Amino acid sequence: MTDDSEARVRALDHTADIGLEIEGPSLESVIAGAAVAMTRLMLGDVRPPAHELRTFEVAGAEPSLLLRNVLRELLFLHAAEGFALARCHVVLLGQRPDLRARCRARGGTPSGPPDTEIKGVTLHGLVAELRDAGVWYARVIFDV
């Protein structure tokens, strides 16, 4: 199980969209870091409570698609139920081509409306890969 605190995140400027670059020691930490960072992009300075637990599993044929599917599930929870992520733990359950992740998302309903509405997680420029020195790197662009 990995906590988002292990990942380094950097915001990206992108025409009409918002992007993130994430680095971490594991794919799990990169996914968790991206999930928390996406929520911070949406909510700005508002921090959601962490009293609700949502657990879900997603699949993806490759790491980048797994990352996208986790983020899409969290966007769905936010849009459908008002759930905003405070903390995220990710565990990998399979290997390619049956790559899966179990996510334990802690969060709740934020005290105010989002600063930025994220409509979707694009495939444009989507990357999640193991780089030199065993560092995982990801880039994700959000449609706003």
mmCIF file of N, CA and C in Angstrom:
data_model
loop_
_atom_site.group_PDB
_atom_site.id
_atom_site.type_symbol
_atom_site.label_atom_id
_atom_site.label_comp_id
_atom_site.label_asym_id
_atom_site.label_seq_id
_atom_site.Cartn_x
_atom_site.Cartn_y
_atom_site.Cartn_z
ATOM 1 N N MET A 1 0.842 -1.168 0.000
ATOM 2 C CA MET A 1 0.000 0.000 0.000
ATOM 3 C C MET A 1 0.893 1.238 0.000
ATOM 4 N N THR A 2 0.530 2.228 -0.759
ATOM 5 C CA THR A 2 1.375 3.400 -0.909
ATOM 6 C C THR A 2 0.554 4.651 -0.662
ATOM 7 N N ASP A 3 1.177 5.621 -0.035
ATOM 8 C CA ASP A 3 0.527 6.898 0.244
ATOM 9 C C ASP A 3 1.019 7.914 -0.763
ATOM 10 N N ASP A 4 0.202 8.913 -1.044
ATOM 11 C CA ASP A 4 0.547 9.933 -2.024
ATOM 12 C C ASP A 4 1.740 10.768 -1.609
ATOM 13 N N SER A 5 2.143 10.757 -0.353
ATOM 14 C CA SER A 5 3.223 11.610 0.124
ATOM 15 C C SER A 5 4.577 11.258 -0.485
ATOM 16 N N GLU A 6 4.697 10.119 -1.148
ATOM 17 C CA GLU A 6 5.963 9.709 -1.746
ATOM 18 C C GLU A 6 6.172 10.292 -3.144
ATOM 19 N N ALA A 7 5.174 10.911 -3.705
ATOM 20 C CA ALA A 7 5.251 11.360 -5.089
ATOM 21 C C ALA A 7 5.538 12.855 -5.170
ATOM 22 N N ARG A 8 6.342 13.236 -6.173
ATOM 23 C CA ARG A 8 6.573 14.654 -6.488
ATOM 24 C C ARG A 8 5.682 15.013 -7.661
ATOM 25 N N VAL A 9 5.004 16.148 -7.569
ATOM 26 C CA VAL A 9 4.047 16.551 -8.590
ATOM 27 C C VAL A 9 4.386 17.953 -9.063
ATOM 28 N N ARG A 10 4.277 18.187 -10.389
ATOM 29 C CA ARG A 10 4.517 19.499 -10.966
ATOM 30 C C ARG A 10 3.382 19.807 -11.930
ATOM 31 N N ALA A 11 2.773 20.997 -11.802
ATOM 32 C CA ALA A 11 1.699 21.407 -12.707
ATOM 33 C C ALA A 11 2.276 21.758 -14.074
ATOM 34 N N LEU A 12 1.514 21.474 -15.134
ATOM 35 C CA LEU A 12 1.918 21.769 -16.505
ATOM 36 C C LEU A 12 0.965 22.788 -17.106
ATOM 37 N N ASP A 13 1.486 23.727 -17.861
ATOM 38 C CA ASP A 13 0.659 24.635 -18.640
ATOM 39 C C ASP A 13 0.338 23.961 -19.964
ATOM 40 N N HIS A 14 -0.929 24.009 -20.355
ATOM 41 C CA HIS A 14 -1.348 23.386 -21.599
ATOM 42 C C HIS A 14 -2.541 24.179 -22.116
ATOM 43 N N THR A 15 -2.573 24.448 -23.403
ATOM 44 C CA THR A 15 -3.620 25.260 -23.994
ATOM 45 C C THR A 15 -4.993 24.679 -23.691
ATOM 46 N N ALA A 16 -5.845 25.460 -23.025
ATOM 47 C CA ALA A 16 -7.241 25.116 -22.718
ATOM 48 C C ALA A 16 -7.386 23.884 -21.827
ATOM 49 N N ASP A 17 -6.317 23.363 -21.322
ATOM 50 C CA ASP A 17 -6.360 22.203 -20.451
ATOM 51 C C ASP A 17 -5.405 22.422 -19.285
ATOM 52 N N ILE A 18 -5.422 21.500 -18.347
ATOM 53 C CA ILE A 18 -4.508 21.515 -17.206
ATOM 54 C C ILE A 18 -3.787 20.179 -17.185
ATOM 55 N N GLY A 19 -2.508 20.188 -16.901
ATOM 56 C CA GLY A 19 -1.757 18.947 -16.861
ATOM 57 C C GLY A 19 -0.917 18.820 -15.615
ATOM 58 N N LEU A 20 -0.493 17.609 -15.364
ATOM 59 C CA LEU A 20 0.393 17.302 -14.245
ATOM 60 C C LEU A 20 1.510 16.389 -14.720
ATOM 61 N N GLU A 21 2.668 16.544 -14.115
ATOM 62 C CA GLU A 21 3.740 15.568 -14.209
ATOM 63 C C GLU A 21 3.970 15.052 -12.803
ATOM 64 N N ILE A 22 4.142 13.747 -12.676
ATOM 65 C CA ILE A 22 4.293 13.117 -11.374
ATOM 66 C C ILE A 22 5.479 12.183 -11.432
ATOM 67 N N GLU A 23 6.304 12.197 -10.402
ATOM 68 C CA GLU A 23 7.400 11.238 -10.264
ATOM 69 C C GLU A 23 7.295 10.585 -8.903
ATOM 70 N N GLY A 24 7.653 9.317 -8.835
ATOM 71 C CA GLY A 24 7.614 8.612 -7.563
ATOM 72 C C GLY A 24 8.381 7.308 -7.635
ATOM 73 N N PRO A 25 8.576 6.681 -6.491
ATOM 74 C CA PRO A 25 9.354 5.449 -6.439
ATOM 75 C C PRO A 25 8.611 4.214 -6.946
ATOM 76 N N SER A 26 7.293 4.327 -7.155
ATOM 77 C CA SER A 26 6.505 3.182 -7.613
ATOM 78 C C SER A 26 5.327 3.678 -8.447
ATOM 79 N N LEU A 27 4.771 2.786 -9.238
ATOM 80 C CA LEU A 27 3.576 3.127 -9.996
ATOM 81 C C LEU A 27 2.436 3.482 -9.043
ATOM 82 N N GLU A 28 2.337 2.757 -7.935
ATOM 83 C CA GLU A 28 1.290 3.035 -6.956
ATOM 84 C C GLU A 28 1.389 4.460 -6.424
ATOM 85 N N SER A 29 2.610 4.893 -6.095
ATOM 86 C CA SER A 29 2.778 6.246 -5.552
ATOM 87 C C SER A 29 2.464 7.314 -6.592
ATOM 88 N N VAL A 30 2.777 7.044 -7.846
ATOM 89 C CA VAL A 30 2.486 7.994 -8.920
ATOM 90 C C VAL A 30 0.976 8.113 -9.129
ATOM 91 N N ILE A 31 0.268 6.996 -9.121
ATOM 92 C CA ILE A 31 -1.184 7.033 -9.282
ATOM 93 C C ILE A 31 -1.826 7.769 -8.108
ATOM 94 N N ALA A 32 -1.417 7.442 -6.889
ATOM 95 C CA ALA A 32 -1.978 8.100 -5.704
ATOM 96 C C ALA A 32 -1.662 9.594 -5.711
ATOM 97 N N GLY A 33 -0.444 9.951 -6.075
ATOM 98 C CA GLY A 33 -0.066 11.360 -6.138
ATOM 99 C C GLY A 33 -0.864 12.120 -7.179
ATOM 100 N N ALA A 34 -1.084 11.508 -8.326
ATOM 101 C CA ALA A 34 -1.881 12.142 -9.378
ATOM 102 C C ALA A 34 -3.329 12.328 -8.929
ATOM 103 N N ALA A 35 -3.859 11.348 -8.216
ATOM 104 C CA ALA A 35 -5.243 11.425 -7.741
ATOM 105 C C ALA A 35 -5.435 12.590 -6.772
ATOM 106 N N VAL A 36 -4.550 12.711 -5.814
ATOM 107 C CA VAL A 36 -4.646 13.807 -4.838
ATOM 108 C C VAL A 36 -4.413 15.150 -5.526
ATOM 109 N N ALA A 37 -3.445 15.206 -6.438
ATOM 110 C CA ALA A 37 -3.155 16.453 -7.146
ATOM 111 C C ALA A 37 -4.336 16.885 -8.021
ATOM 112 N N MET A 38 -5.023 15.933 -8.640
ATOM 113 C CA MET A 38 -6.199 16.264 -9.444
ATOM 114 C C MET A 38 -7.268 16.912 -8.563
ATOM 115 N N THR A 39 -7.475 16.376 -7.384
ATOM 116 C CA THR A 39 -8.449 16.963 -6.467
ATOM 117 C C THR A 39 -8.038 18.370 -6.064
ATOM 118 N N ARG A 40 -6.761 18.579 -5.827
ATOM 119 C CA ARG A 40 -6.283 19.916 -5.456
ATOM 120 C C ARG A 40 -6.453 20.905 -6.616
ATOM 121 N N LEU A 41 -6.276 20.423 -7.845
ATOM 122 C CA LEU A 41 -6.538 21.285 -8.999
ATOM 123 C C LEU A 41 -8.000 21.710 -9.032
ATOM 124 N N MET A 42 -8.894 20.785 -8.712
ATOM 125 C CA MET A 42 -10.321 21.093 -8.740
ATOM 126 C C MET A 42 -10.734 22.009 -7.593
ATOM 127 N N LEU A 43 -10.234 21.750 -6.393
ATOM 128 C CA LEU A 43 -10.738 22.433 -5.199
ATOM 129 C C LEU A 43 -9.935 23.658 -4.782
ATOM 130 N N GLY A 44 -8.745 23.843 -5.316
ATOM 131 C CA GLY A 44 -7.927 24.972 -4.893
ATOM 132 C C GLY A 44 -7.496 24.812 -3.446
ATOM 133 N N ASP A 45 -7.764 25.815 -2.621
ATOM 134 C CA ASP A 45 -7.344 25.792 -1.222
ATOM 135 C C ASP A 45 -8.260 24.987 -0.309
ATOM 136 N N VAL A 46 -9.430 24.602 -0.789
ATOM 137 C CA VAL A 46 -10.369 23.833 0.033
ATOM 138 C C VAL A 46 -9.842 22.407 0.181
ATOM 139 N N ARG A 47 -9.824 21.912 1.402
ATOM 140 C CA ARG A 47 -9.403 20.533 1.655
ATOM 141 C C ARG A 47 -10.613 19.720 2.099
ATOM 142 N N PRO A 48 -10.919 18.639 1.403
ATOM 143 C CA PRO A 48 -12.083 17.836 1.784
ATOM 144 C C PRO A 48 -11.819 17.073 3.077
ATOM 145 N N PRO A 49 -12.876 16.755 3.811
ATOM 146 C CA PRO A 49 -12.700 15.911 4.989
ATOM 147 C C PRO A 49 -12.294 14.502 4.557
ATOM 148 N N ALA A 50 -11.793 13.716 5.483
ATOM 149 C CA ALA A 50 -11.338 12.356 5.155
ATOM 150 C C ALA A 50 -12.121 11.311 5.940
ATOM 151 N N HIS A 51 -13.408 11.545 6.150
ATOM 152 C CA HIS A 51 -14.185 10.637 6.994
ATOM 153 C C HIS A 51 -14.912 9.530 6.226
ATOM 154 N N GLU A 52 -14.949 9.589 4.906
ATOM 155 C CA GLU A 52 -15.589 8.541 4.111
ATOM 156 C C GLU A 52 -14.521 7.703 3.411
ATOM 157 N N LEU A 53 -14.770 6.399 3.316
ATOM 158 C CA LEU A 53 -13.862 5.496 2.610
ATOM 159 C C LEU A 53 -14.587 4.899 1.420
ATOM 160 N N ARG A 54 -13.968 5.013 0.249
ATOM 161 C CA ARG A 54 -14.465 4.373 -0.971
ATOM 162 C C ARG A 54 -13.363 3.455 -1.466
ATOM 163 N N THR A 55 -13.715 2.220 -1.737
ATOM 164 C CA THR A 55 -12.763 1.263 -2.287
ATOM 165 C C THR A 55 -13.281 0.820 -3.646
ATOM 166 N N PHE A 56 -12.385 0.822 -4.631
ATOM 167 C CA PHE A 56 -12.768 0.394 -5.966
ATOM 168 C C PHE A 56 -11.561 -0.221 -6.660
ATOM 169 N N GLU A 57 -11.841 -1.000 -7.682
ATOM 170 C CA GLU A 57 -10.795 -1.603 -8.508
ATOM 171 C C GLU A 57 -10.998 -1.178 -9.947
ATOM 172 N N VAL A 58 -9.883 -0.963 -10.631
ATOM 173 C CA VAL A 58 -9.911 -0.644 -12.055
ATOM 174 C C VAL A 58 -8.860 -1.493 -12.757
ATOM 175 N N ALA A 59 -9.013 -1.608 -14.061
ATOM 176 C CA ALA A 59 -8.059 -2.348 -14.880
ATOM 177 C C ALA A 59 -7.538 -1.438 -15.982
ATOM 178 N N GLY A 60 -6.390 -1.808 -16.515
ATOM 179 C CA GLY A 60 -5.798 -1.110 -17.643
ATOM 180 C C GLY A 60 -4.723 -1.980 -18.247
ATOM 181 N N ALA A 61 -4.683 -2.051 -19.552
ATOM 182 C CA ALA A 61 -3.739 -2.938 -20.231
ATOM 183 C C ALA A 61 -2.292 -2.492 -20.065
ATOM 184 N N GLU A 62 -2.096 -1.215 -19.716
ATOM 185 C CA GLU A 62 -0.749 -0.691 -19.507
ATOM 186 C C GLU A 62 -0.818 0.357 -18.393
ATOM 187 N N PRO A 63 0.319 0.721 -17.804
ATOM 188 C CA PRO A 63 0.305 1.645 -16.663
ATOM 189 C C PRO A 63 -0.408 2.968 -16.925
ATOM 190 N N SER A 64 -0.231 3.550 -18.113
ATOM 191 C CA SER A 64 -0.881 4.839 -18.387
ATOM 192 C C SER A 64 -2.403 4.706 -18.386
ATOM 193 N N LEU A 65 -2.925 3.620 -18.915
ATOM 194 C CA LEU A 65 -4.374 3.421 -18.931
ATOM 195 C C LEU A 65 -4.903 3.112 -17.533
ATOM 196 N N LEU A 66 -4.108 2.442 -16.732
ATOM 197 C CA LEU A 66 -4.486 2.204 -15.341
ATOM 198 C C LEU A 66 -4.594 3.531 -14.592
ATOM 199 N N LEU A 67 -3.607 4.397 -14.775
ATOM 200 C CA LEU A 67 -3.635 5.735 -14.176
ATOM 201 C C LEU A 67 -4.891 6.478 -14.618
ATOM 202 N N ARG A 68 -5.158 6.499 -15.898
ATOM 203 C CA ARG A 68 -6.333 7.211 -16.433
ATOM 204 C C ARG A 68 -7.618 6.665 -15.835
ATOM 205 N N ASN A 69 -7.726 5.351 -15.708
ATOM 206 C CA ASN A 69 -8.959 4.750 -15.211
ATOM 207 C C ASN A 69 -9.188 5.043 -13.726
ATOM 208 N N VAL A 70 -8.130 5.111 -12.946
ATOM 209 C CA VAL A 70 -8.276 5.510 -11.534
ATOM 210 C C VAL A 70 -8.796 6.946 -11.467
ATOM 211 N N LEU A 71 -8.184 7.838 -12.231
ATOM 212 C CA LEU A 71 -8.592 9.243 -12.209
ATOM 213 C C LEU A 71 -10.022 9.418 -12.718
ATOM 214 N N ARG A 72 -10.399 8.672 -13.726
ATOM 215 C CA ARG A 72 -11.761 8.741 -14.249
ATOM 216 C C ARG A 72 -12.779 8.270 -13.207
ATOM 217 N N GLU A 73 -12.447 7.235 -12.470
ATOM 218 C CA GLU A 73 -13.353 6.748 -11.416
ATOM 219 C C GLU A 73 -13.527 7.806 -10.330
ATOM 220 N N LEU A 74 -12.446 8.469 -9.959
ATOM 221 C CA LEU A 74 -12.535 9.530 -8.947
ATOM 222 C C LEU A 74 -13.328 10.730 -9.466
ATOM 223 N N LEU A 75 -13.184 11.067 -10.742
ATOM 224 C CA LEU A 75 -14.006 12.133 -11.325
ATOM 225 C C LEU A 75 -15.483 11.761 -11.313
ATOM 226 N N PHE A 76 -15.775 10.501 -11.591
ATOM 227 C CA PHE A 76 -17.157 10.032 -11.540
ATOM 228 C C PHE A 76 -17.715 10.160 -10.128
ATOM 229 N N LEU A 77 -16.956 9.719 -9.126
ATOM 230 C CA LEU A 77 -17.413 9.823 -7.733
ATOM 231 C C LEU A 77 -17.660 11.276 -7.344
ATOM 232 N N HIS A 78 -16.821 12.159 -7.839
ATOM 233 C CA HIS A 78 -16.992 13.580 -7.541
ATOM 234 C C HIS A 78 -18.259 14.128 -8.207
ATOM 235 N N ALA A 79 -18.456 13.808 -9.477
ATOM 236 C CA ALA A 79 -19.607 14.328 -10.216
ATOM 237 C C ALA A 79 -20.923 13.718 -9.723
ATOM 238 N N ALA A 80 -20.927 12.421 -9.458
ATOM 239 C CA ALA A 80 -22.166 11.720 -9.107
ATOM 240 C C ALA A 80 -22.550 11.867 -7.642
ATOM 241 N N GLU A 81 -21.543 11.921 -6.755
ATOM 242 C CA GLU A 81 -21.827 11.883 -5.328
ATOM 243 C C GLU A 81 -21.247 13.053 -4.546
ATOM 244 N N GLY A 82 -20.494 13.927 -5.193
ATOM 245 C CA GLY A 82 -19.868 15.037 -4.489
ATOM 246 C C GLY A 82 -18.664 14.633 -3.667
ATOM 247 N N PHE A 83 -18.174 13.408 -3.863
ATOM 248 C CA PHE A 83 -17.035 12.892 -3.105
ATOM 249 C C PHE A 83 -15.739 13.498 -3.646
ATOM 250 N N ALA A 84 -14.972 14.085 -2.748
ATOM 251 C CA ALA A 84 -13.669 14.643 -3.121
ATOM 252 C C ALA A 84 -12.594 13.926 -2.316
ATOM 253 N N LEU A 85 -11.530 13.599 -2.973
ATOM 254 C CA LEU A 85 -10.452 12.808 -2.394
ATOM 255 C C LEU A 85 -9.574 13.646 -1.462
ATOM 256 N N ALA A 86 -9.263 13.071 -0.305
ATOM 257 C CA ALA A 86 -8.288 13.674 0.610
ATOM 258 C C ALA A 86 -6.996 12.863 0.624
ATOM 259 N N ARG A 87 -7.128 11.545 0.656
ATOM 260 C CA ARG A 87 -5.973 10.641 0.660
ATOM 261 C C ARG A 87 -6.302 9.418 -0.187
ATOM 262 N N CYS A 88 -5.246 8.822 -0.738
ATOM 263 C CA CYS A 88 -5.445 7.673 -1.619
ATOM 264 C C CYS A 88 -4.334 6.652 -1.402
ATOM 265 N N HIS A 89 -4.729 5.403 -1.272
ATOM 266 C CA HIS A 89 -3.781 4.290 -1.204
ATOM 267 C C HIS A 89 -4.064 3.381 -2.393
ATOM 268 N N VAL A 90 -3.014 2.980 -3.084
ATOM 269 C CA VAL A 90 -3.151 2.172 -4.295
ATOM 270 C C VAL A 90 -2.329 0.902 -4.135
ATOM 271 N N VAL A 91 -2.935 -0.225 -4.501
ATOM 272 C CA VAL A 91 -2.248 -1.511 -4.497
ATOM 273 C C VAL A 91 -2.412 -2.138 -5.877
ATOM 274 N N LEU A 92 -1.311 -2.543 -6.497
ATOM 275 C CA LEU A 92 -1.392 -3.235 -7.787
ATOM 276 C C LEU A 92 -1.786 -4.682 -7.538
ATOM 277 N N LEU A 93 -2.681 -5.196 -8.372
ATOM 278 C CA LEU A 93 -3.206 -6.552 -8.192
ATOM 279 C C LEU A 93 -2.781 -7.512 -9.290
ATOM 280 N N GLY A 94 -2.337 -7.026 -10.397
ATOM 281 C CA GLY A 94 -1.992 -7.902 -11.499
ATOM 282 C C GLY A 94 -0.823 -7.363 -12.275
ATOM 283 N N GLN A 95 -0.474 -8.086 -13.307
ATOM 284 C CA GLN A 95 0.596 -7.666 -14.193
ATOM 285 C C GLN A 95 0.055 -7.647 -15.612
ATOM 286 N N ARG A 96 0.796 -7.002 -16.510
ATOM 287 C CA ARG A 96 0.370 -6.934 -17.906
ATOM 288 C C ARG A 96 0.145 -8.327 -18.448
ATOM 289 N N PRO A 97 -0.824 -8.568 -19.244
ATOM 290 C CA PRO A 97 -1.825 -7.635 -19.754
ATOM 291 C C PRO A 97 -3.030 -7.492 -18.817
ATOM 292 N N ASP A 98 -3.001 -8.138 -17.661
ATOM 293 C CA ASP A 98 -4.117 -8.080 -16.717
ATOM 294 C C ASP A 98 -3.776 -7.140 -15.557
ATOM 295 N N LEU A 99 -3.343 -5.933 -15.869
ATOM 296 C CA LEU A 99 -2.940 -4.957 -14.863
ATOM 297 C C LEU A 99 -4.182 -4.380 -14.191
ATOM 298 N N ARG A 100 -4.215 -4.456 -12.869
ATOM 299 C CA ARG A 100 -5.348 -3.955 -12.092
ATOM 300 C C ARG A 100 -4.823 -3.243 -10.855
ATOM 301 N N ALA A 101 -5.659 -2.356 -10.328
ATOM 302 C CA ALA A 101 -5.311 -1.641 -9.100
ATOM 303 C C ALA A 101 -6.525 -1.565 -8.196
ATOM 304 N N ARG A 102 -6.279 -1.712 -6.901
ATOM 305 C CA ARG A 102 -7.310 -1.479 -5.890
ATOM 306 C C ARG A 102 -6.987 -0.150 -5.227
ATOM 307 N N CYS A 103 -7.970 0.715 -5.156
ATOM 308 C CA CYS A 103 -7.784 2.036 -4.559
ATOM 309 C C CYS A 103 -8.655 2.168 -3.323
ATOM 310 N N ARG A 104 -8.042 2.648 -2.265
ATOM 311 C CA ARG A 104 -8.763 3.012 -1.050
ATOM 312 C C ARG A 104 -8.719 4.530 -0.967
ATOM 313 N N ALA A 105 -9.858 5.140 -1.229
ATOM 314 C CA ALA A 105 -9.950 6.596 -1.295
ATOM 315 C C ALA A 105 -10.643 7.119 -0.045
ATOM 316 N N ARG A 106 -9.957 7.981 0.673
ATOM 317 C CA ARG A 106 -10.550 8.664 1.828
ATOM 318 C C ARG A 106 -10.874 10.082 1.415
ATOM 319 N N GLY A 107 -12.057 10.525 1.776
ATOM 320 C CA GLY A 107 -12.460 11.874 1.418
ATOM 321 C C GLY A 107 -13.831 12.179 1.954
ATOM 322 N N GLY A 108 -14.500 13.104 1.298
ATOM 323 C CA GLY A 108 -15.830 13.517 1.709
ATOM 324 C C GLY A 108 -16.300 14.658 0.848
ATOM 325 N N THR A 109 -17.351 15.304 1.304
ATOM 326 C CA THR A 109 -17.915 16.426 0.573
ATOM 327 C C THR A 109 -17.193 17.705 0.986
ATOM 328 N N PRO A 110 -16.597 18.408 0.041
ATOM 329 C CA PRO A 110 -15.887 19.649 0.382
ATOM 330 C C PRO A 110 -16.856 20.737 0.822
ATOM 331 N N SER A 111 -16.323 21.722 1.523
ATOM 332 C CA SER A 111 -17.156 22.795 2.071
ATOM 333 C C SER A 111 -17.604 23.810 1.028
ATOM 334 N N GLY A 112 -17.025 23.795 -0.133
ATOM 335 C CA GLY A 112 -17.405 24.759 -1.158
ATOM 336 C C GLY A 112 -17.339 24.150 -2.543
ATOM 337 N N PRO A 113 -17.776 24.911 -3.545
ATOM 338 C CA PRO A 113 -17.748 24.408 -4.918
ATOM 339 C C PRO A 113 -16.318 24.342 -5.444
ATOM 340 N N PRO A 114 -16.100 23.542 -6.481
ATOM 341 C CA PRO A 114 -14.752 23.462 -7.054
ATOM 342 C C PRO A 114 -14.328 24.772 -7.702
ATOM 343 N N ASP A 115 -13.031 25.050 -7.646
ATOM 344 C CA ASP A 115 -12.461 26.205 -8.361
ATOM 345 C C ASP A 115 -12.418 25.935 -9.856
ATOM 346 N N THR A 116 -12.087 24.702 -10.196
ATOM 347 C CA THR A 116 -11.909 24.308 -11.593
ATOM 348 C C THR A 116 -12.703 23.036 -11.848
ATOM 349 N N GLU A 117 -13.518 23.054 -12.886
ATOM 350 C CA GLU A 117 -14.252 21.851 -13.255
ATOM 351 C C GLU A 117 -13.403 21.038 -14.217
ATOM 352 N N ILE A 118 -13.075 19.832 -13.823
ATOM 353 C CA ILE A 118 -12.359 18.918 -14.709
ATOM 354 C C ILE A 118 -13.397 18.013 -15.347
ATOM 355 N N LYS A 119 -13.463 18.043 -16.674
ATOM 356 C CA LYS A 119 -14.464 17.287 -17.415
ATOM 357 C C LYS A 119 -14.006 15.876 -17.744
ATOM 358 N N GLY A 120 -12.682 15.708 -17.892
ATOM 359 C CA GLY A 120 -12.207 14.397 -18.268
ATOM 360 C C GLY A 120 -10.699 14.289 -18.226
ATOM 361 N N VAL A 121 -10.241 13.049 -18.322
ATOM 362 C CA VAL A 121 -8.818 12.726 -18.367
ATOM 363 C C VAL A 121 -8.521 12.318 -19.800
ATOM 364 N N THR A 122 -7.707 13.114 -20.482
ATOM 365 C CA THR A 122 -7.486 12.876 -21.905
ATOM 366 C C THR A 122 -6.441 11.786 -22.147
ATOM 367 N N LEU A 123 -6.468 11.243 -23.341
ATOM 368 C CA LEU A 123 -5.418 10.325 -23.787
ATOM 369 C C LEU A 123 -4.234 11.084 -24.368
ATOM 370 N N HIS A 124 -4.465 12.369 -24.680
ATOM 371 C CA HIS A 124 -3.415 13.200 -25.281
ATOM 372 C C HIS A 124 -2.216 13.326 -24.335
ATOM 373 N N GLY A 125 -1.064 12.875 -24.768
ATOM 374 C CA GLY A 125 0.161 13.005 -23.987
ATOM 375 C C GLY A 125 0.220 12.144 -22.752
ATOM 376 N N LEU A 126 -0.705 11.216 -22.603
ATOM 377 C CA LEU A 126 -0.756 10.372 -21.410
ATOM 378 C C LEU A 126 0.440 9.432 -21.366
ATOM 379 N N VAL A 127 1.169 9.475 -20.236
ATOM 380 C CA VAL A 127 2.357 8.641 -20.054
ATOM 381 C C VAL A 127 2.402 8.153 -18.615
ATOM 382 N N ALA A 128 2.781 6.902 -18.434
ATOM 383 C CA ALA A 128 3.149 6.359 -17.126
ATOM 384 C C ALA A 128 4.182 5.286 -17.408
ATOM 385 N N GLU A 129 5.430 5.550 -16.977
ATOM 386 C CA GLU A 129 6.507 4.629 -17.335
ATOM 387 C C GLU A 129 7.606 4.636 -16.287
ATOM 388 N N LEU A 130 8.312 3.517 -16.244
ATOM 389 C CA LEU A 130 9.480 3.387 -15.377
ATOM 390 C C LEU A 130 10.677 3.952 -16.123
ATOM 391 N N ARG A 131 11.370 4.875 -15.473
ATOM 392 C CA ARG A 131 12.527 5.517 -16.091
ATOM 393 C C ARG A 131 13.805 5.081 -15.405
ATOM 394 N N ASP A 132 14.917 5.672 -15.853
ATOM 395 C CA ASP A 132 16.221 5.352 -15.276
ATOM 396 C C ASP A 132 16.202 5.518 -13.770
ATOM 397 N N ALA A 133 17.046 4.761 -13.109
ATOM 398 C CA ALA A 133 17.203 4.796 -11.658
ATOM 399 C C ALA A 133 15.942 4.350 -10.928
ATOM 400 N N GLY A 134 15.063 3.614 -11.601
ATOM 401 C CA GLY A 134 13.886 3.069 -10.946
ATOM 402 C C GLY A 134 12.833 4.088 -10.559
ATOM 403 N N VAL A 135 12.808 5.244 -11.207
ATOM 404 C CA VAL A 135 11.826 6.283 -10.905
ATOM 405 C C VAL A 135 10.663 6.168 -11.882
ATOM 406 N N TRP A 136 9.459 6.156 -11.349
ATOM 407 C CA TRP A 136 8.267 6.169 -12.183
ATOM 408 C C TRP A 136 7.913 7.603 -12.525
ATOM 409 N N TYR A 137 7.508 7.817 -13.766
ATOM 410 C CA TYR A 137 7.141 9.132 -14.269
ATOM 411 C C TYR A 137 5.770 9.022 -14.936
ATOM 412 N N ALA A 138 4.934 10.031 -14.711
ATOM 413 C CA ALA A 138 3.643 10.087 -15.401
ATOM 414 C C ALA A 138 3.346 11.515 -15.809
ATOM 415 N N ARG A 139 2.615 11.638 -16.901
ATOM 416 C CA ARG A 139 2.093 12.930 -17.371
ATOM 417 C C ARG A 139 0.644 12.698 -17.743
ATOM 418 N N VAL A 140 -0.209 13.593 -17.274
ATOM 419 C CA VAL A 140 -1.634 13.473 -17.560
ATOM 420 C C VAL A 140 -2.192 14.869 -17.835
ATOM 421 N N ILE A 141 -3.067 14.942 -18.838
ATOM 422 C CA ILE A 141 -3.708 16.200 -19.225
ATOM 423 C C ILE A 141 -5.212 16.053 -18.970
ATOM 424 N N PHE A 142 -5.789 17.075 -18.317
ATOM 425 C CA PHE A 142 -7.211 17.081 -17.991
ATOM 426 C C PHE A 142 -7.947 18.064 -18.896
ATOM 427 N N ASP A 143 -9.106 17.672 -19.350
ATOM 428 C CA ASP A 143 -9.988 18.544 -20.116
ATOM 429 C C ASP A 143 -10.790 19.377 -19.124
ATOM 430 N N VAL A 144 -10.669 20.703 -19.244
ATOM 431 C CA VAL A 144 -11.378 21.604 -18.320
ATOM 432 C C VAL A 144 -12.421 22.426 -19.059
#
